[in-house]
Backbone as numpy.savetxt, mean C-alpha at the origin, in Angstrom:
# Nx Ny Nz CAx CAy CAz Cx Cy Cz
-7.74 18.67 7.95 -6.98 17.52 8.41 -5.58 17.51 7.79
-5.47 17.91 6.52 -4.16 17.93 5.88 -3.26 18.98 6.53
-3.84 20.09 6.95 -3.05 21.11 7.66 -2.56 20.56 9.00
-3.42 19.84 9.71 -3.01 19.24 10.99 -1.91 18.21 10.77
-2.05 17.41 9.72 -1.02 16.42 9.41 0.31 17.09 9.13
0.28 18.15 8.32 1.54 18.83 7.98 2.16 19.49 9.20
1.32 19.96 10.13 1.84 20.54 11.37 2.55 19.47 12.19
1.96 18.28 12.27 2.58 17.18 13.01 3.84 16.70 12.30
3.82 16.70 10.98 5.02 16.30 10.22 6.17 17.26 10.49
5.88 18.57 10.51 6.93 19.55 10.80 7.51 19.33 12.20
6.64 19.00 13.15 7.11 18.73 14.50 7.99 17.48 14.53
7.57 16.45 13.82 8.37 15.22 13.75 9.70 15.49 13.06
9.68 16.25 11.96 10.92 16.58 11.25 11.90 17.34 12.13
11.36 18.16 13.04 12.23 18.95 13.92 12.97 18.06 14.93
12.48 16.85 15.11 13.10 15.91 16.06 14.02 14.91 15.38
14.16 15.02 14.06 15.05 14.12 13.34 16.51 14.60 13.46
17.47 13.68 13.40 17.29 12.23 13.27 16.74 11.62 14.56
15.85 10.64 14.39 15.29 9.97 15.54 16.37 9.13 16.23
16.24 8.93 17.55 17.19 8.04 18.24 17.26 6.69 17.53
18.44 6.14 17.43 18.67 4.94 16.63 17.75 3.79 17.03
17.65 3.52 18.33 16.83 2.40 18.78 15.35 2.66 18.53
14.94 3.92 18.68 13.54 4.28 18.41 13.22 4.06 16.93
14.11 4.52 16.05 13.90 4.35 14.62 13.84 2.87 14.26
14.72 2.09 14.87 14.77 0.65 14.59 13.47 -0.03 15.03
13.01 0.29 16.25 11.80 -0.37 16.76 10.56 0.05 15.98
10.51 1.31 15.54 9.40 1.78 14.72 9.36 1.04 13.38
10.53 0.85 12.79 10.59 0.16 11.50 10.15 -1.30 11.64
10.62 -1.98 12.68 10.23 -3.37 12.90 8.72 -3.48 13.16
8.22 -2.55 13.95 6.78 -2.51 14.23 6.01 -2.33 12.94
6.48 -1.43 12.11 5.81 -1.14 10.84 5.79 -2.36 9.94
6.94 -3.00 9.75 7.03 -4.13 8.82 6.08 -5.25 9.24
6.05 -5.56 10.53 5.19 -6.65 11.01 3.72 -6.28 10.88
3.36 -5.07 11.33 1.95 -4.67 11.31 1.44 -4.45 9.89
2.24 -3.80 9.08 1.86 -3.57 7.68 1.64 -4.90 6.96
2.58 -5.83 7.16 2.47 -7.15 6.52 1.25 -7.90 7.03
1.06 -7.91 8.35 -0.09 -8.64 8.91 -1.40 -8.08 8.39
-1.61 -6.77 8.53 -2.91 -6.20 8.18 -3.17 -6.24 6.68
-2.15 -5.96 5.87 -2.36 -5.96 4.42 -2.71 -7.35 3.92
-2.07 -8.37 4.48 -2.40 -9.74 4.09 -3.74 -10.19 4.67
-4.03 -9.78 5.91 -5.28 -10.19 6.56 -6.49 -9.62 5.82
-6.37 -8.40 5.32 -7.46 -7.80 4.53 -7.79 -8.68 3.33
-6.76 -9.36 2.79 -6.94 -10.20 1.59 -7.25 -11.65 1.93
-7.42 -11.97 3.23 -7.84 -13.32 3.59 -6.79 -14.21 4.23
-5.57 -13.72 4.38 -4.53 -14.51 5.04 -4.92 -14.72 6.51
-4.83 -15.94 7.02 -5.33 -16.26 8.36 -4.26 -16.23 9.45
-3.01 -15.93 9.11 -1.99 -15.82 10.14 -2.31 -14.65 11.07
-2.18 -14.87 12.37 -2.39 -13.79 13.34 -1.18 -12.86 13.33
-1.30 -11.76 14.07 -0.18 -10.83 14.17 1.06 -11.52 14.74
0.89 -12.27 15.80 2.04 -12.95 16.41 2.59 -14.04 15.50
1.71 -14.73 14.77 2.17 -15.75 13.82 2.91 -15.11 12.66
2.47 -13.93 12.24 3.17 -13.20 11.17 4.58 -12.87 11.62
4.73 -12.41 12.86 6.06 -12.09 13.40 6.95 -13.33 13.40
6.39 -14.46 13.83 7.16 -15.70 13.88 7.54 -16.16 12.48
6.60 -16.06 11.54 6.88 -16.46 10.16 7.98 -15.61 9.55
8.01 -14.32 9.89 9.07 -13.45 9.39 10.43 -13.80 9.98
10.41 -14.52 11.09 11.66 -14.99 11.71 12.10 -16.33 11.12
11.31 -16.85 10.15 11.70 -18.07 9.46 11.15 -19.34 10.06
10.18 -19.22 10.96 9.61 -20.39 11.62 8.27 -20.73 10.97
8.05 -22.00 10.68 6.82 -22.45 10.04 5.72 -22.62 11.08
4.53 -22.13 10.76 3.39 -22.23 11.66 2.56 -23.44 11.28
2.34 -24.34 12.21 1.55 -25.54 11.94 0.11 -25.20 11.60
-0.45 -25.93 10.64 -1.84 -25.74 10.27 -2.08 -24.61 9.29
-1.02 -23.90 8.89 -1.15 -22.80 7.93 -0.54 -23.22 6.60
-1.07 -22.68 5.51 -0.64 -23.10 4.18 0.70 -22.48 3.81
1.35 -23.13 2.84 2.60 -22.59 2.30 2.35 -21.22 1.70
1.22 -21.07 1.01 0.90 -19.78 0.39 0.86 -18.67 1.44
0.23 -18.93 2.58 0.13 -17.90 3.60 1.51 -17.50 4.13
2.40 -18.48 4.27 3.77 -18.16 4.68 4.48 -17.33 3.61
4.31 -17.72 2.35 4.95 -16.98 1.26 4.41 -15.56 1.16
3.12 -15.37 1.41 2.55 -14.03 1.37 3.22 -13.11 2.39
3.53 -13.66 3.54 4.21 -12.88 4.59 5.63 -12.53 4.16
6.37 -13.53 3.73 7.77 -13.32 3.34 7.86 -12.37 2.14
7.00 -12.60 1.16 7.00 -11.76 -0.05 6.66 -10.31 0.27
5.72 -10.12 1.19 5.31 -8.75 1.51 6.45 -7.99 2.16
7.18 -8.66 3.04 8.34 -7.98 3.64 9.35 -7.61 2.55
9.61 -8.51 1.61 10.55 -8.20 0.53 10.07 -7.01 -0.29
8.76 -6.93 -0.50 8.21 -5.81 -1.26 8.37 -4.50 -0.50
8.18 -4.53 0.82 8.41 -3.33 1.63 9.86 -2.88 1.52
10.79 -3.81 1.63 12.21 -3.48 1.54 12.54 -2.91 0.17
11.90 -3.44 -0.88 12.13 -2.92 -2.22 11.62 -1.49 -2.34
10.43 -1.23 -1.80 9.88 0.13 -1.83 10.79 1.08 -1.06
11.26 0.66 0.09 12.20 1.50 0.86 13.43 1.83 0.02
13.91 0.83 -0.71 15.11 1.02 -1.51 14.91 2.03 -2.63
13.78 1.92 -3.35 13.59 2.85 -4.46 13.29 4.27 -3.94
12.71 4.35 -2.75 12.52 5.67 -2.13 13.88 6.27 -1.77
14.73 5.47 -1.14 16.05 5.95 -0.72 16.93 6.33 -1.91
16.74 5.64 -3.04 17.52 5.95 -4.24 16.88 7.04 -5.10
15.76 7.57 -4.59 15.06 8.67 -5.27 14.64 8.29 -6.68
14.30 7.01 -6.87 13.84 6.56 -8.19 12.40 6.98 -8.43
12.09 7.48 -9.61 10.70 7.87 -9.90 9.81 6.63 -10.06
8.54 6.82 -9.77 7.61 5.73 -9.97 7.37 5.52 -11.47
7.26 4.27 -11.87 7.04 3.94 -13.28 6.26 2.64 -13.35
5.73 2.34 -14.53 5.05 1.06 -14.70 6.00 -0.10 -14.43
7.25 0.06 -14.79 8.24 -1.01 -14.54 8.37 -1.28 -13.04
8.42 -0.21 -12.24 8.55 -0.41 -10.81 7.27 -0.99 -10.20
6.12 -0.58 -10.72 4.86 -1.16 -10.25 4.85 -2.67 -10.51
5.29 -3.06 -11.70 5.35 -4.49 -12.03 6.37 -5.21 -11.15
7.48 -4.55 -10.83 8.49 -5.15 -9.95 7.93 -5.39 -8.55
7.17 -4.41 -8.04 6.54 -4.56 -6.72 5.57 -5.73 -6.74
4.74 -5.77 -7.78 3.75 -6.85 -7.88 4.43 -8.20 -8.05
5.52 -8.23 -8.78 6.24 -9.48 -8.99 6.71 -10.07 -7.64
7.12 -9.21 -6.73 7.54 -9.68 -5.41 6.35 -10.22 -4.62
5.19 -9.60 -4.76 4.01 -10.03 -4.01 3.59 -11.45 -4.40
3.68 -11.78 -5.67 3.21 -13.10 -6.14 4.35 -14.09 -6.39
5.56 -13.72 -6.04 6.72 -14.61 -6.28 6.51 -15.96 -5.62
6.72 -17.02 -6.39 6.61 -18.41 -5.93 5.18 -18.79 -5.54
4.22 -17.91 -5.79 2.81 -18.20 -5.51 2.05 -18.37 -6.82
2.11 -17.33 -7.66 1.51 -17.39 -9.01 2.53 -16.80 -9.98
3.58 -17.53 -10.22 4.69 -17.02 -11.02 4.24 -16.54 -12.40
3.27 -17.22 -12.98 2.84 -16.87 -14.33 2.13 -15.52 -14.38
1.62 -15.08 -13.23 0.90 -13.80 -13.17 1.71 -12.69 -12.50
2.87 -13.02 -11.96 3.65 -12.05 -11.19 4.22 -10.97 -12.11
3.83 -9.72 -11.88 4.34 -8.61 -12.67 3.79 -8.55 -14.07
2.69 -9.24 -14.33 2.11 -9.32 -15.68 0.67 -8.79 -15.63
0.35 -7.82 -16.48 -1.01 -7.31 -16.53 -1.96 -8.44 -16.92
-3.16 -8.39 -16.35 -4.14 -9.46 -16.58 -4.57 -9.54 -18.05
-4.86 -10.75 -18.45 -5.33 -10.99 -19.81 -6.81 -11.41 -19.82
-7.46 -11.26 -18.68 -8.86 -11.65 -18.56 -9.64 -10.59 -17.80
-10.95 -10.57 -18.03 -11.81 -9.62 -17.34 -12.11 -10.12 -15.93
-12.30 -9.17 -15.00 -12.50 -9.54 -13.60 -13.60 -8.69 -12.98
-14.12 -9.17 -11.86 -15.02 -8.41 -11.01 -14.35 -8.27 -9.64
-14.68 -7.19 -8.91 -14.21 -7.02 -7.55 -15.35 -7.40 -6.62
-15.16 -8.46 -5.86 -16.22 -8.98 -5.00 -16.70 -7.90 -4.02
-18.01 -7.70 -3.99 -18.60 -6.76 -3.05 -18.58 -5.32 -3.50
-18.02 -5.03 -4.66 -17.93 -3.65 -5.15 -18.92 -3.41 -6.28
-19.41 -2.17 -6.38 -20.29 -1.80 -7.48 -19.49 -1.53 -8.75
-18.27 -1.03 -8.56 -17.43 -0.70 -9.71 -16.96 -1.96 -10.43
-17.02 -1.93 -11.75 -16.49 -3.02 -12.58 -15.22 -2.52 -13.25
-14.07 -3.19 -13.04 -12.81 -2.75 -13.65 -12.89 -2.80 -15.17
-12.05 -2.03 -15.85 -12.05 -2.03 -17.31 -11.70 -3.40 -17.88
-12.10 -3.63 -19.10 -11.76 -4.89 -19.78 -10.26 -5.05 -19.85
-9.81 -6.29 -19.87 -8.38 -6.59 -19.86 -7.65 -5.89 -21.00
-8.28 -5.81 -22.17 -7.63 -5.21 -23.33 -7.34 -3.72 -23.09
-8.06 -3.10 -22.17 -7.89 -1.67 -21.89 -6.82 -1.39 -20.83
-6.37 -2.44 -20.12 -5.47 -2.24 -18.98 -4.17 -1.52 -19.35
-3.45 -1.93 -20.40 -2.19 -1.22 -20.71 -2.39 0.27 -20.94
-3.43 0.64 -21.68 -3.69 2.06 -21.93 -4.08 2.77 -20.64
-4.92 2.14 -19.83 -5.34 2.76 -18.57 -4.16 2.99 -17.63
-3.23 2.05 -17.60 -2.04 2.22 -16.76 -1.14 3.32 -17.31
-1.04 3.40 -18.61 -0.26 4.48 -19.22 -0.88 5.84 -18.87
-2.18 5.94 -18.94 -2.87 7.18 -18.59 -2.71 7.51 -17.11
-2.74 6.48 -16.27 -2.53 6.70 -14.84 -1.16 7.32 -14.57
-0.13 6.81 -15.24 1.21 7.33 -15.03 1.34 8.75 -15.59
0.66 9.03 -16.69 0.68 10.40 -17.23 0.01 11.36 -16.26
-1.10 10.93 -15.67 -1.77 11.75 -14.65 -0.84 11.98 -13.46
-0.22 10.89 -13.02 0.66 10.96 -11.85 1.81 11.94 -12.08
2.40 11.88 -13.26 3.55 12.74 -13.57 3.14 14.18 -13.87
1.88 14.40 -14.22 1.42 15.74 -14.60 0.48 16.33 -13.58
-0.82 16.19 -13.83 -1.85 16.79 -12.98 -1.73 16.34 -11.52
-1.36 15.08 -11.33 -1.26 14.56 -9.97 -0.27 15.30 -9.10
0.76 15.87 -9.71 1.79 16.57 -8.95 1.28 17.89 -8.37
0.11 18.33 -8.80 -0.47 19.56 -8.28 -1.22 19.32 -6.97
-1.47 18.06 -6.63 -2.20 17.73 -5.41 -1.28 17.75 -4.19
-1.87 17.92 -3.02 -1.14 17.71 -1.77 -0.61 16.28 -1.78
0.61 16.04 -1.27 1.19 14.69 -1.34 0.29 13.59 -0.77
-0.43 13.88 0.31 -1.30 12.87 0.91 -2.48 12.58 -0.02
-3.05 13.62 -0.61 -4.14 13.44 -1.56 -3.65 12.71 -2.80
-2.43 13.01 -3.23 -1.87 12.33 -4.41 -1.65 10.85 -4.11
-1.15 10.52 -2.93 -0.92 9.13 -2.55 -2.23 8.36 -2.52
-3.27 8.98 -1.94 -4.58 8.34 -1.88 -5.16 8.15 -3.28
-5.00 9.16 -4.13 -5.53 9.08 -5.50 -4.80 8.00 -6.30
-3.49 7.89 -6.11 -2.71 6.85 -6.80 -3.23 5.47 -6.41
-3.43 5.26 -5.12 -3.97 3.99 -4.63 -5.35 3.74 -5.24
-6.23 4.73 -5.13 -7.61 4.57 -5.60 -7.68 4.28 -7.09
-6.96 5.06 -7.88 -7.05 4.91 -9.34 -6.40 3.61 -9.81
-5.36 3.18 -9.10 -4.73 1.90 -9.43 -5.72 0.75 -9.21
-6.38 0.77 -8.04 -7.35 -0.29 -7.74 -8.53 -0.24 -8.72
-8.90 0.96 -9.15 -10.00 1.10 -10.10 -9.68 0.37 -11.41
-8.42 0.43 -11.83 -7.99 -0.28 -13.04 -7.89 -1.78 -12.77
-7.41 -2.14 -11.54 -7.26 -3.55 -11.17 -6.42 -4.28 -12.21
-5.18 -3.83 -12.42 -4.42 -4.30 -13.58 -3.92 -5.74 -13.51
-3.91 -6.33 -12.32 -3.38 -7.69 -12.19 -4.49 -8.67 -11.81
-4.26 -9.93 -12.06 -5.23 -10.96 -11.72 -5.41 -11.05 -10.21
-4.32 -10.93 -9.46 -4.35 -11.05 -8.00 -3.28 -10.11 -7.44
-3.40 -9.77 -6.17 -2.38 -8.96 -5.52 -2.54 -7.46 -5.72
-3.67 -7.02 -6.25 -3.86 -5.59 -6.50 -3.92 -4.78 -5.20
-4.63 -5.29 -4.21 -4.77 -4.55 -2.96 -3.45 -4.33 -2.25
-2.68 -5.40 -2.12 -1.36 -5.28 -1.46 -0.45 -4.34 -2.25
-0.49 -4.45 -3.58 0.33 -3.56 -4.41 -0.12 -2.11 -4.25
-1.43 -1.88 -4.21 -1.94 -0.53 -4.05 -1.50 0.10 -2.74
-1.50 -0.69 -1.67 -1.09 -0.15 -0.36 0.42 0.11 -0.33
1.17 -0.66 -1.07 2.61 -0.39 -1.20 2.84 0.90 -1.99
2.04 1.11 -3.04 2.17 2.35 -3.82 1.76 3.56 -2.99
0.72 3.41 -2.20 0.29 4.47 -1.29 1.45 4.90 -0.39
2.10 3.93 0.22 3.17 4.26 1.15 4.45 4.68 0.44
4.67 4.19 -0.77 5.78 4.71 -1.57 5.65 6.22 -1.71
4.46 6.67 -2.08 4.26 8.10 -2.32 4.37 8.90 -1.02
3.85 8.36 0.08 3.97 9.04 1.36 5.44 9.13 1.79
6.15 8.01 1.74 7.54 7.97 2.18 8.42 8.87 1.31
8.14 8.88 0.01 8.91 9.72 -0.91 8.81 11.19 -0.53
7.70 11.56 0.05 7.47 12.95 0.42 7.73 13.22 1.90
8.41 12.30 2.57 8.84 12.53 3.94 7.84 12.18 5.02
6.72 11.55 4.65 5.73 11.13 5.65 6.01 9.69 6.06
5.64 9.32 7.28 5.76 7.90 7.65 4.71 7.08 6.92
4.97 5.82 6.67 3.97 4.97 6.01 2.80 4.69 6.95
1.66 4.37 6.37 0.47 4.08 7.16 0.12 2.60 7.05
-0.58 2.12 8.06 -1.10 0.76 8.05 -2.62 0.85 8.05
-3.25 0.32 7.01 -4.70 0.22 6.98 -5.06 -1.08 7.69
-5.70 -0.96 8.83 -5.91 -2.12 9.69 -7.07 -2.98 9.21
-6.94 -4.26 9.47 -7.97 -5.24 9.08 -9.34 -4.83 9.59
-9.38 -4.30 10.81 -10.66 -3.93 11.43 -11.34 -2.76 10.71
-10.58 -2.04 9.89 -11.12 -0.91 9.14 -11.50 -1.27 7.70
-11.45 -2.56 7.38 -11.58 -2.93 5.97 -12.94 -2.56 5.39
-14.00 -2.58 6.19 -15.33 -2.25 5.65 -15.38 -0.79 5.21
-14.88 0.12 6.04 -14.85 1.54 5.68 -13.88 1.76 4.52
-12.77 1.08 4.57 -11.75 1.17 3.51 -12.36 0.82 2.16
-13.03 -0.32 2.07 -13.62 -0.74 0.81 -14.77 0.17 0.39
-15.56 0.62 1.37 -16.71 1.48 1.04 -16.26 2.81 0.46
-15.23 3.42 1.06 -14.75 4.71 0.55 -14.06 4.55 -0.80
-13.40 3.41 -1.00 -12.80 3.13 -2.31 -13.88 2.99 -3.38
-14.90 2.22 -3.08 -15.96 1.99 -4.06 -16.69 3.30 -4.38
-16.88 4.12 -3.36 -17.52 5.42 -3.58 -16.67 6.27 -4.52
-15.35 6.25 -4.31 -14.46 7.01 -5.19 -14.56 6.51 -6.63
-14.68 5.20 -6.79 -14.70 4.61 -8.13 -16.02 4.85 -8.86
-17.12 4.87 -8.13 -18.43 4.99 -8.77 -18.89 6.44 -8.92
-18.36 7.33 -8.06 -18.79 8.73 -8.11 -17.72 9.65 -8.70
-16.50 9.10 -8.89 -15.37 9.90 -9.34 -15.05 11.04 -8.36
-15.38 10.83 -7.09 -15.07 11.79 -6.03 -14.25 11.06 -4.98
-12.97 11.42 -4.88 -12.06 10.71 -3.98 -12.03 11.31 -2.57
-12.82 12.34 -2.30 -12.69 13.07 -1.03 -12.81 12.16 0.19
-13.79 11.26 0.17 -13.97 10.36 1.30 -12.78 9.45 1.51
-12.21 8.95 0.42 -11.04 8.08 0.54 -9.82 8.86 1.01
-9.66 10.09 0.51 -8.54 10.93 0.97 -8.67 11.17 2.47
-9.88 11.44 2.95 -10.08 11.65 4.39 -9.74 10.39 5.18
-10.11 9.23 4.63 -9.80 7.96 5.30 -8.29 7.77 5.43
-7.56 8.00 4.34 -6.10 7.84 4.36 -5.47 8.89 5.28
-5.97 10.12 5.23 -5.44 11.17 6.10 -5.64 10.81 7.56
-6.77 10.20 7.89 -7.01 9.77 9.27 -6.02 8.71 9.72
-5.72 7.76 8.82 -4.74 6.72 9.15 -3.36 7.33 9.36
-3.00 8.29 8.52 -1.69 8.95 8.64 -1.62 9.77 9.92
-2.72 10.41 10.28 -2.78 11.20 11.52 -2.45 10.31 12.71
-3.00 9.10 12.75 -2.73 8.16 13.84 -1.27 7.72 13.85
-0.73 7.50 12.65 0.68 7.11 12.56 1.60 8.20 13.09
1.32 9.44 12.72 2.13 10.57 13.21 2.03 10.68 14.72
0.86 10.44 15.28 0.70 10.47 16.74 1.57 9.40 17.39
1.64 8.21 16.77 2.47 7.14 17.30 3.94 7.55 17.30
4.41 8.08 16.17 5.80 8.49 16.08 6.12 9.58 17.12
5.25 10.57 17.22 5.50 11.68 18.14 5.46 11.23 19.59
4.67 10.22 19.89 4.60 9.72 21.28 5.90 9.07 21.72
6.72 8.67 20.74 7.97 7.98 21.06 9.21 8.88 21.02
9.03 10.11 20.54 10.19 11.01 20.45 9.96 12.28 21.27
């Protein structure tokens, strides 16, 4: 599958630069869909069309302020990730905290960009995250892996592993899933791949493959899941160019 993905990527690269309007519409499509699905996986009840309207600055009746803020914050986080990719900035704990800070801005200010100080469970998962006191060391080790051994992996496998291992640590009180998906796409975009959207309808398989990676220390199933999502994204891009 990774060979097929790289073949499609080479074909897409051969068609760059993409037509201006095509690139613009793809980006708008991505921001709305990525924001909708990533928030919906975490329980946000805004529909896809309501998410689009909320991003245009219109308040949706019957929906909470938090749900509106989650939409606005997620778009800001996407723009921030795009910016650090464009500036070729390396990933660091500081940048991870900056991404998370945007996700929880004006929602849980006291927890935004701050590693958790309490122990947590992941609902529905067999894996139990490390104790809060271990989080700083675990994050330091994650970054050492990323900068060293992780660089030996195929970029798609590395992006999936970064997402998986980050969620395994669960370093923040809230917002870990959205942050993990932003980190996943940071790594893909940095390496010239289009970002992927993990759809709400796929959340059961998504969580199952993540939990399997965490409990068995075998990420192969999760890498295949992410590769499948990227394969679909590449097909979308190629269908438009």
